[in-house]
């Protein structure tokens, strides 16, 4: 499966780039691999060298995209759109000044004219994500261990739970402009030889979406790759979106019908709902937002720092050092 290749690449790059001792990094990578292997994603890494462990997957039909589309459904299934409603970005009194209303396509309009002089932070990512999600939901259970080891100078990553009132879902989000290094599989941009649609060990419930894959190219050259995975042995599946922009920025969002908890042992997977929240049209609109940049206005960073204090965190895993969870 694609994941094993990505995990091998993750271990090689982690040893080469991160500061902790090599032995500790390999152990951490192996531990993360065990957890993610249970997720069983037909993973498509959006971009990037340091992002190879982001473990993102993508799925099905979306609305209002331009350009020609390629669709290769999984065996025995046809491409289908999510029954969930799309995201409705809201402008609450606490929203960052850079967050603006959406246009008629559902994609957020560009941020304000403030100069983009600050580096994107994981805190700012939380705020940008929050302001584009449907109102009434809650972000919680930030996985600091995952944030610590999935981000670097070229990649920003957050992993946390989103609950829209129908059950919590683990959401993985990455933004990167890192080139794909030699030996690491490049981001997938079509559905040829896609292998993410196989169910493993458990029948799909009637409310589950069918596995599907769709790749499109928008008029501006932006590539959008989406799919819905098959289930793993616990009944978990994902819907997600990879966006590859002409400027080299890549955005990936994955949402599960389950939560992934950092634990020392055990599956760490709890299926919480039939479908992931928001739906593919909503995740596509969020992933296509021009607010995802490696450089953002300082006001966005400041708003993110304040908002991040309101988001609860998962406890640090018992089998790692406390320093492995320090991200502030």
mmCIF file of C-alpha atoms in Angstrom:
data_model
loop_
_atom_site.group_PDB
_atom_site.id
_atom_site.type_symbol
_atom_site.label_atom_id
_atom_site.label_comp_id
_atom_site.label_asym_id
_atom_site.label_seq_id
_atom_site.Cartn_x
_atom_site.Cartn_y
_atom_site.Cartn_z
ATOM 1 C CA UNK A 1 0.000 0.000 0.000
ATOM 2 C CA UNK A 2 1.156 3.563 -0.624
ATOM 3 C CA UNK A 3 1.481 4.258 3.072
ATOM 4 C CA UNK A 4 4.436 1.941 3.618
ATOM 5 C CA UNK A 5 6.415 3.794 0.948
ATOM 6 C CA UNK A 6 5.559 7.121 2.536
ATOM 7 C CA UNK A 7 6.490 5.884 6.010
ATOM 8 C CA UNK A 8 9.909 4.770 4.779
ATOM 9 C CA UNK A 9 10.459 8.184 3.267
ATOM 10 C CA UNK A 10 9.306 9.847 6.475
ATOM 11 C CA UNK A 11 11.857 7.958 8.537
ATOM 12 C CA UNK A 12 14.693 8.837 6.165
ATOM 13 C CA UNK A 13 13.815 12.509 6.127
ATOM 14 C CA UNK A 14 13.111 12.706 9.856
ATOM 15 C CA UNK A 15 16.586 11.393 10.634
ATOM 16 C CA UNK A 16 18.131 13.869 8.209
ATOM 17 C CA UNK A 17 16.337 17.044 9.258
ATOM 18 C CA UNK A 18 15.183 16.953 12.862
ATOM 19 C CA UNK A 19 17.273 17.862 15.846
ATOM 20 C CA UNK A 20 16.416 15.093 18.364
ATOM 21 C CA UNK A 21 18.775 12.084 18.548
ATOM 22 C CA UNK A 22 18.579 9.678 15.655
ATOM 23 C CA UNK A 23 17.471 6.750 17.790
ATOM 24 C CA UNK A 24 14.670 8.785 19.321
ATOM 25 C CA UNK A 25 13.530 9.973 15.930
ATOM 26 C CA UNK A 26 13.435 6.485 14.465
ATOM 27 C CA UNK A 27 11.475 5.240 17.473
ATOM 28 C CA UNK A 28 9.059 8.139 17.161
ATOM 29 C CA UNK A 29 8.645 7.555 13.448
ATOM 30 C CA UNK A 30 8.012 3.846 13.983
ATOM 31 C CA UNK A 31 5.418 4.619 16.603
ATOM 32 C CA UNK A 32 3.672 7.098 14.369
ATOM 33 C CA UNK A 33 3.822 4.563 11.579
ATOM 34 C CA UNK A 34 2.080 1.912 13.637
ATOM 35 C CA UNK A 35 -0.750 4.271 14.348
ATOM 36 C CA UNK A 36 -1.077 5.516 10.800
ATOM 37 C CA UNK A 37 -0.849 2.003 9.327
ATOM 38 C CA UNK A 38 -4.031 1.229 11.239
ATOM 39 C CA UNK A 39 -5.587 4.205 9.546
ATOM 40 C CA UNK A 40 -4.715 2.482 6.301
ATOM 41 C CA UNK A 41 -4.849 5.467 4.135
ATOM 42 C CA UNK A 42 -4.283 5.216 0.401
ATOM 43 C CA UNK A 43 -2.310 8.241 1.200
ATOM 44 C CA UNK A 44 -1.433 10.997 -1.145
ATOM 45 C CA UNK A 45 1.140 13.327 0.316
ATOM 46 C CA UNK A 46 0.485 16.804 -0.800
ATOM 47 C CA UNK A 47 3.591 17.978 -1.000
ATOM 48 C CA UNK A 48 6.363 17.682 0.467
ATOM 49 C CA UNK A 49 9.431 16.382 1.793
ATOM 50 C CA UNK A 50 8.824 17.053 5.383
ATOM 51 C CA UNK A 51 5.168 16.271 4.920
ATOM 52 C CA UNK A 52 5.526 12.619 4.068
ATOM 53 C CA UNK A 53 3.950 11.621 7.360
ATOM 54 C CA UNK A 54 0.977 13.913 7.050
ATOM 55 C CA UNK A 55 -0.985 10.903 5.874
ATOM 56 C CA UNK A 56 -3.606 12.568 3.909
ATOM 57 C CA UNK A 57 -6.271 11.059 1.688
ATOM 58 C CA UNK A 58 -8.741 12.543 -0.589
ATOM 59 C CA UNK A 59 -12.043 11.668 -2.272
ATOM 60 C CA UNK A 60 -14.997 12.175 -4.632
ATOM 61 C CA UNK A 61 -17.037 14.597 -6.633
ATOM 62 C CA UNK A 62 -17.026 18.309 -5.843
ATOM 63 C CA UNK A 63 -19.108 21.216 -7.021
ATOM 64 C CA UNK A 64 -18.350 24.183 -9.236
ATOM 65 C CA UNK A 65 -14.875 23.291 -10.409
ATOM 66 C CA UNK A 66 -13.589 24.481 -13.728
ATOM 67 C CA UNK A 67 -11.560 22.601 -16.296
ATOM 68 C CA UNK A 68 -11.590 18.993 -17.490
ATOM 69 C CA UNK A 69 -12.008 16.192 -14.980
ATOM 70 C CA UNK A 70 -10.636 12.666 -14.778
ATOM 71 C CA UNK A 71 -12.590 10.221 -12.675
ATOM 72 C CA UNK A 72 -11.672 6.624 -11.958
ATOM 73 C CA UNK A 73 -14.019 5.095 -9.384
ATOM 74 C CA UNK A 74 -12.804 2.354 -7.111
ATOM 75 C CA UNK A 75 -13.573 -1.189 -8.174
ATOM 76 C CA UNK A 76 -17.268 -1.843 -7.863
ATOM 77 C CA UNK A 77 -18.075 1.750 -6.964
ATOM 78 C CA UNK A 78 -18.867 4.958 -8.782
ATOM 79 C CA UNK A 79 -17.691 8.445 -7.911
ATOM 80 C CA UNK A 80 -20.170 10.093 -5.602
ATOM 81 C CA UNK A 81 -20.513 13.405 -3.881
ATOM 82 C CA UNK A 82 -20.874 13.678 -0.150
ATOM 83 C CA UNK A 83 -24.327 14.069 1.291
ATOM 84 C CA UNK A 84 -22.921 16.455 3.815
ATOM 85 C CA UNK A 85 -23.360 20.161 3.242
ATOM 86 C CA UNK A 86 -20.447 22.336 2.189
ATOM 87 C CA UNK A 87 -18.535 24.609 4.507
ATOM 88 C CA UNK A 88 -19.993 28.027 5.163
ATOM 89 C CA UNK A 89 -17.277 30.395 6.267
ATOM 90 C CA UNK A 90 -18.579 32.758 8.871
ATOM 91 C CA UNK A 91 -17.519 36.204 9.950
ATOM 92 C CA UNK A 92 -17.868 36.245 13.711
ATOM 93 C CA UNK A 93 -16.898 39.230 15.866
ATOM 94 C CA UNK A 94 -13.747 37.365 16.883
ATOM 95 C CA UNK A 95 -12.651 36.614 13.326
ATOM 96 C CA UNK A 96 -9.248 37.728 12.140
ATOM 97 C CA UNK A 97 -9.284 40.989 10.165
ATOM 98 C CA UNK A 98 -7.802 39.101 7.225
ATOM 99 C CA UNK A 99 -10.746 36.723 6.938
ATOM 100 C CA UNK A 100 -13.301 37.858 4.385
ATOM 101 C CA UNK A 101 -16.551 36.643 2.886
ATOM 102 C CA UNK A 102 -16.741 33.944 0.233
ATOM 103 C CA UNK A 103 -17.481 34.507 -3.428
ATOM 104 C CA UNK A 104 -20.250 32.828 -5.393
ATOM 105 C CA UNK A 105 -18.196 29.643 -5.832
ATOM 106 C CA UNK A 106 -17.901 29.135 -2.092
ATOM 107 C CA UNK A 107 -14.147 29.832 -2.127
ATOM 108 C CA UNK A 108 -12.937 32.458 0.290
ATOM 109 C CA UNK A 109 -12.007 35.783 -1.205
ATOM 110 C CA UNK A 110 -8.392 36.938 -0.817
ATOM 111 C CA UNK A 111 -7.376 38.311 2.579
ATOM 112 C CA UNK A 112 -7.162 42.028 3.205
ATOM 113 C CA UNK A 113 -4.465 44.114 1.604
ATOM 114 C CA UNK A 114 -2.246 43.940 4.700
ATOM 115 C CA UNK A 115 1.292 42.940 3.694
ATOM 116 C CA UNK A 116 2.076 39.240 4.040
ATOM 117 C CA UNK A 117 5.272 39.573 6.060
ATOM 118 C CA UNK A 118 4.861 36.934 8.769
ATOM 119 C CA UNK A 119 5.478 33.201 8.544
ATOM 120 C CA UNK A 120 2.381 31.047 8.690
ATOM 121 C CA UNK A 121 2.100 29.379 12.115
ATOM 122 C CA UNK A 122 0.168 26.333 13.238
ATOM 123 C CA UNK A 123 -1.840 28.686 15.461
ATOM 124 C CA UNK A 124 -2.786 30.810 12.460
ATOM 125 C CA UNK A 125 -3.822 27.643 10.626
ATOM 126 C CA UNK A 126 -6.252 26.855 13.432
ATOM 127 C CA UNK A 127 -7.817 30.295 13.146
ATOM 128 C CA UNK A 128 -8.058 30.239 9.355
ATOM 129 C CA UNK A 129 -9.619 26.762 9.479
ATOM 130 C CA UNK A 130 -12.050 27.723 12.237
ATOM 131 C CA UNK A 131 -13.308 30.766 10.371
ATOM 132 C CA UNK A 132 -14.099 28.721 7.259
ATOM 133 C CA UNK A 133 -15.920 25.845 8.968
ATOM 134 C CA UNK A 134 -19.703 25.854 9.341
ATOM 135 C CA UNK A 135 -20.791 27.810 12.431
ATOM 136 C CA UNK A 136 -21.546 25.946 15.625
ATOM 137 C CA UNK A 137 -18.798 23.319 15.455
ATOM 138 C CA UNK A 138 -15.857 22.996 17.818
ATOM 139 C CA UNK A 139 -12.145 22.373 17.353
ATOM 140 C CA UNK A 140 -10.499 20.421 20.173
ATOM 141 C CA UNK A 141 -7.993 17.725 21.093
ATOM 142 C CA UNK A 142 -5.039 19.213 19.206
ATOM 143 C CA UNK A 143 -2.381 16.516 18.762
ATOM 144 C CA UNK A 144 0.812 18.341 19.762
ATOM 145 C CA UNK A 145 2.979 15.276 19.113
ATOM 146 C CA UNK A 146 1.825 15.162 15.492
ATOM 147 C CA UNK A 147 2.286 18.910 15.054
ATOM 148 C CA UNK A 148 5.801 18.698 16.477
ATOM 149 C CA UNK A 149 7.084 16.134 13.998
ATOM 150 C CA UNK A 150 5.118 16.976 10.860
ATOM 151 C CA UNK A 151 6.211 20.571 10.497
ATOM 152 C CA UNK A 152 9.429 22.308 9.529
ATOM 153 C CA UNK A 153 10.628 25.415 7.697
ATOM 154 C CA UNK A 154 8.682 24.503 4.559
ATOM 155 C CA UNK A 155 5.637 22.768 6.021
ATOM 156 C CA UNK A 156 2.940 23.635 8.535
ATOM 157 C CA UNK A 157 0.726 20.888 9.937
ATOM 158 C CA UNK A 158 -2.111 20.563 12.419
ATOM 159 C CA UNK A 159 -4.038 17.511 13.544
ATOM 160 C CA UNK A 160 -7.031 17.830 15.828
ATOM 161 C CA UNK A 161 -10.675 16.918 16.239
ATOM 162 C CA UNK A 162 -13.650 18.772 14.798
ATOM 163 C CA UNK A 163 -17.122 18.148 16.169
ATOM 164 C CA UNK A 164 -20.131 19.549 14.325
ATOM 165 C CA UNK A 165 -22.545 18.102 16.891
ATOM 166 C CA UNK A 166 -22.849 14.723 15.156
ATOM 167 C CA UNK A 167 -19.639 13.213 16.514
ATOM 168 C CA UNK A 168 -15.973 14.139 16.630
ATOM 169 C CA UNK A 169 -13.726 13.640 13.601
ATOM 170 C CA UNK A 170 -9.949 13.768 13.394
ATOM 171 C CA UNK A 171 -8.924 16.351 10.796
ATOM 172 C CA UNK A 172 -5.414 16.625 9.328
ATOM 173 C CA UNK A 173 -4.365 19.812 7.564
ATOM 174 C CA UNK A 174 -1.054 20.685 5.945
ATOM 175 C CA UNK A 175 0.271 23.644 3.986
ATOM 176 C CA UNK A 176 3.648 23.352 2.301
ATOM 177 C CA UNK A 177 5.828 24.742 -0.447
ATOM 178 C CA UNK A 178 8.592 22.162 -0.062
ATOM 179 C CA UNK A 179 9.913 20.402 -3.156
ATOM 180 C CA UNK A 180 9.560 16.639 -3.264
ATOM 181 C CA UNK A 181 13.002 15.153 -2.495
ATOM 182 C CA UNK A 182 14.676 12.364 -4.416
ATOM 183 C CA UNK A 183 13.345 8.988 -3.333
ATOM 184 C CA UNK A 184 9.998 10.293 -2.069
ATOM 185 C CA UNK A 185 6.878 9.589 -4.089
ATOM 186 C CA UNK A 186 5.550 12.765 -5.704
ATOM 187 C CA UNK A 187 2.028 13.941 -4.872
ATOM 188 C CA UNK A 188 -0.528 12.065 -6.910
ATOM 189 C CA UNK A 189 -2.512 14.179 -9.344
ATOM 190 C CA UNK A 190 -4.630 11.597 -11.166
ATOM 191 C CA UNK A 191 -6.616 8.485 -10.398
ATOM 192 C CA UNK A 192 -4.545 6.099 -12.520
ATOM 193 C CA UNK A 193 -3.494 3.095 -10.432
ATOM 194 C CA UNK A 194 -5.227 4.554 -7.382
ATOM 195 C CA UNK A 195 -5.397 1.846 -4.724
ATOM 196 C CA UNK A 196 -7.226 3.575 -1.894
ATOM 197 C CA UNK A 197 -10.714 2.172 -2.438
ATOM 198 C CA UNK A 198 -10.427 -1.306 -0.915
ATOM 199 C CA UNK A 199 -12.353 -2.178 2.232
ATOM 200 C CA UNK A 200 -10.350 -4.136 4.768
ATOM 201 C CA UNK A 201 -11.905 -6.495 7.243
ATOM 202 C CA UNK A 202 -15.271 -4.844 7.758
ATOM 203 C CA UNK A 203 -18.343 -4.269 5.605
ATOM 204 C CA UNK A 204 -19.375 -0.684 4.974
ATOM 205 C CA UNK A 205 -22.404 0.515 6.894
ATOM 206 C CA UNK A 206 -25.382 1.720 4.831
ATOM 207 C CA UNK A 207 -24.551 5.318 5.705
ATOM 208 C CA UNK A 208 -20.950 5.116 4.509
ATOM 209 C CA UNK A 209 -19.943 6.791 1.269
ATOM 210 C CA UNK A 210 -18.627 4.619 -1.546
ATOM 211 C CA UNK A 211 -14.901 4.748 -2.342
ATOM 212 C CA UNK A 212 -14.211 7.056 -5.251
ATOM 213 C CA UNK A 213 -11.470 9.113 -6.857
ATOM 214 C CA UNK A 214 -11.541 12.298 -8.909
ATOM 215 C CA UNK A 215 -8.782 14.489 -10.326
ATOM 216 C CA UNK A 216 -9.417 17.882 -11.925
ATOM 217 C CA UNK A 217 -7.430 20.804 -13.284
ATOM 218 C CA UNK A 218 -8.902 24.261 -12.787
ATOM 219 C CA UNK A 219 -8.578 27.051 -15.383
ATOM 220 C CA UNK A 220 -5.719 28.679 -13.478
ATOM 221 C CA UNK A 221 -3.724 25.432 -13.506
ATOM 222 C CA UNK A 222 -4.523 24.419 -9.936
ATOM 223 C CA UNK A 223 -4.725 20.648 -9.605
ATOM 224 C CA UNK A 224 -7.336 19.188 -7.273
ATOM 225 C CA UNK A 225 -7.119 15.521 -6.330
ATOM 226 C CA UNK A 226 -9.863 13.999 -4.187
ATOM 227 C CA UNK A 227 -10.965 10.613 -3.035
ATOM 228 C CA UNK A 228 -12.950 8.673 -0.481
ATOM 229 C CA UNK A 229 -11.070 5.701 0.910
ATOM 230 C CA UNK A 230 -12.204 2.207 1.665
ATOM 231 C CA UNK A 231 -12.626 1.238 5.304
ATOM 232 C CA UNK A 232 -9.912 -0.201 7.492
ATOM 233 C CA UNK A 233 -10.417 -3.069 9.913
ATOM 234 C CA UNK A 234 -12.127 -0.777 12.413
ATOM 235 C CA UNK A 235 -14.559 0.765 9.940
ATOM 236 C CA UNK A 236 -12.634 4.034 9.591
ATOM 237 C CA UNK A 237 -12.596 5.807 6.242
ATOM 238 C CA UNK A 238 -11.604 9.281 5.031
ATOM 239 C CA UNK A 239 -12.648 11.962 2.643
ATOM 240 C CA UNK A 240 -10.036 14.536 1.741
ATOM 241 C CA UNK A 241 -8.694 17.022 -0.768
ATOM 242 C CA UNK A 242 -5.211 17.752 -2.109
ATOM 243 C CA UNK A 243 -4.698 21.098 -3.848
ATOM 244 C CA UNK A 244 -1.509 21.770 -5.847
ATOM 245 C CA UNK A 245 -1.333 25.415 -6.915
ATOM 246 C CA UNK A 246 0.792 26.754 -9.796
ATOM 247 C CA UNK A 247 2.811 28.858 -7.326
ATOM 248 C CA UNK A 248 4.087 25.656 -5.696
ATOM 249 C CA UNK A 249 1.899 25.827 -2.588
ATOM 250 C CA UNK A 250 0.162 22.586 -1.693
ATOM 251 C CA UNK A 251 -2.748 22.238 0.724
ATOM 252 C CA UNK A 252 -4.105 18.952 2.037
ATOM 253 C CA UNK A 253 -7.118 18.296 4.227
ATOM 254 C CA UNK A 254 -8.256 14.889 5.466
ATOM 255 C CA UNK A 255 -11.291 14.218 7.636
ATOM 256 C CA UNK A 256 -12.215 10.826 9.079
ATOM 257 C CA UNK A 257 -15.428 9.279 10.315
ATOM 258 C CA UNK A 258 -13.459 8.490 13.467
ATOM 259 C CA UNK A 259 -10.992 9.922 15.960
ATOM 260 C CA UNK A 260 -7.331 8.996 16.205
ATOM 261 C CA UNK A 261 -5.898 9.180 19.695
ATOM 262 C CA UNK A 262 -2.194 9.160 20.519
ATOM 263 C CA UNK A 263 -1.773 6.168 22.800
ATOM 264 C CA UNK A 264 1.174 3.937 23.661
ATOM 265 C CA UNK A 265 -0.709 0.758 22.783
ATOM 266 C CA UNK A 266 -4.042 -0.320 21.330
ATOM 267 C CA UNK A 267 -5.727 0.729 18.097
ATOM 268 C CA UNK A 268 -6.168 4.394 19.012
ATOM 269 C CA UNK A 269 -9.146 4.526 16.647
ATOM 270 C CA UNK A 270 -12.763 5.194 17.604
ATOM 271 C CA UNK A 271 -15.392 5.252 14.840
ATOM 272 C CA UNK A 272 -17.723 8.079 15.854
ATOM 273 C CA UNK A 273 -20.027 8.638 12.878
ATOM 274 C CA UNK A 274 -21.100 7.236 9.506
ATOM 275 C CA UNK A 275 -19.656 10.088 7.428
ATOM 276 C CA UNK A 276 -16.871 12.584 8.008
ATOM 277 C CA UNK A 277 -18.174 16.112 8.667
ATOM 278 C CA UNK A 278 -18.447 19.039 6.221
ATOM 279 C CA UNK A 279 -18.431 16.905 3.049
ATOM 280 C CA UNK A 280 -16.100 16.997 0.067
ATOM 281 C CA UNK A 281 -17.541 20.181 -1.486
ATOM 282 C CA UNK A 282 -16.926 21.958 1.811
ATOM 283 C CA UNK A 283 -13.401 20.627 2.246
ATOM 284 C CA UNK A 284 -12.596 21.538 -1.349
ATOM 285 C CA UNK A 285 -13.743 25.128 -0.806
ATOM 286 C CA UNK A 286 -11.591 25.370 2.310
ATOM 287 C CA UNK A 287 -8.525 23.802 0.655
ATOM 288 C CA UNK A 288 -8.827 26.183 -2.308
ATOM 289 C CA UNK A 289 -8.905 29.277 -0.100
ATOM 290 C CA UNK A 290 -6.147 31.738 -1.042
ATOM 291 C CA UNK A 291 -5.628 32.355 2.669
ATOM 292 C CA UNK A 292 -3.378 29.280 2.787
ATOM 293 C CA UNK A 293 0.027 30.855 2.211
ATOM 294 C CA UNK A 294 3.435 30.359 3.794
ATOM 295 C CA UNK A 295 3.538 34.127 4.326
ATOM 296 C CA UNK A 296 0.524 35.872 5.876
ATOM 297 C CA UNK A 297 -0.253 39.276 7.409
ATOM 298 C CA UNK A 298 0.898 39.729 10.996
ATOM 299 C CA UNK A 299 -2.736 40.236 11.995
ATOM 300 C CA UNK A 300 -3.460 36.632 11.008
ATOM 301 C CA UNK A 301 -0.618 35.341 13.184
ATOM 302 C CA UNK A 302 -1.773 37.474 16.115
ATOM 303 C CA UNK A 303 -5.369 36.300 15.791
ATOM 304 C CA UNK A 304 -4.158 32.708 15.588
ATOM 305 C CA UNK A 305 -2.071 33.029 18.747
ATOM 306 C CA UNK A 306 -5.130 34.207 20.653
ATOM 307 C CA UNK A 307 -7.468 31.607 19.189
ATOM 308 C CA UNK A 308 -5.102 28.672 19.770
ATOM 309 C CA UNK A 309 -5.380 29.225 23.522
ATOM 310 C CA UNK A 310 -9.049 28.233 23.333
ATOM 311 C CA UNK A 311 -8.362 24.844 21.669
ATOM 312 C CA UNK A 312 -7.863 21.898 24.041
ATOM 313 C CA UNK A 313 -5.043 19.423 23.555
ATOM 314 C CA UNK A 314 -4.588 15.690 23.715
ATOM 315 C CA UNK A 315 -2.264 14.559 26.488
ATOM 316 C CA UNK A 316 1.293 13.830 25.449
ATOM 317 C CA UNK A 317 1.704 10.094 24.696
ATOM 318 C CA UNK A 318 3.097 8.189 27.645
ATOM 319 C CA UNK A 319 5.826 6.525 25.592
ATOM 320 C CA UNK A 320 7.530 9.733 24.407
ATOM 321 C CA UNK A 321 9.406 12.522 26.145
ATOM 322 C CA UNK A 322 7.421 15.543 27.257
ATOM 323 C CA UNK A 323 9.649 17.676 25.029
ATOM 324 C CA UNK A 324 8.251 15.810 22.018
ATOM 325 C CA UNK A 325 4.940 17.593 22.619
ATOM 326 C CA UNK A 326 6.237 21.137 23.149
ATOM 327 C CA UNK A 327 5.119 23.238 20.183
ATOM 328 C CA UNK A 328 4.638 26.728 21.642
#
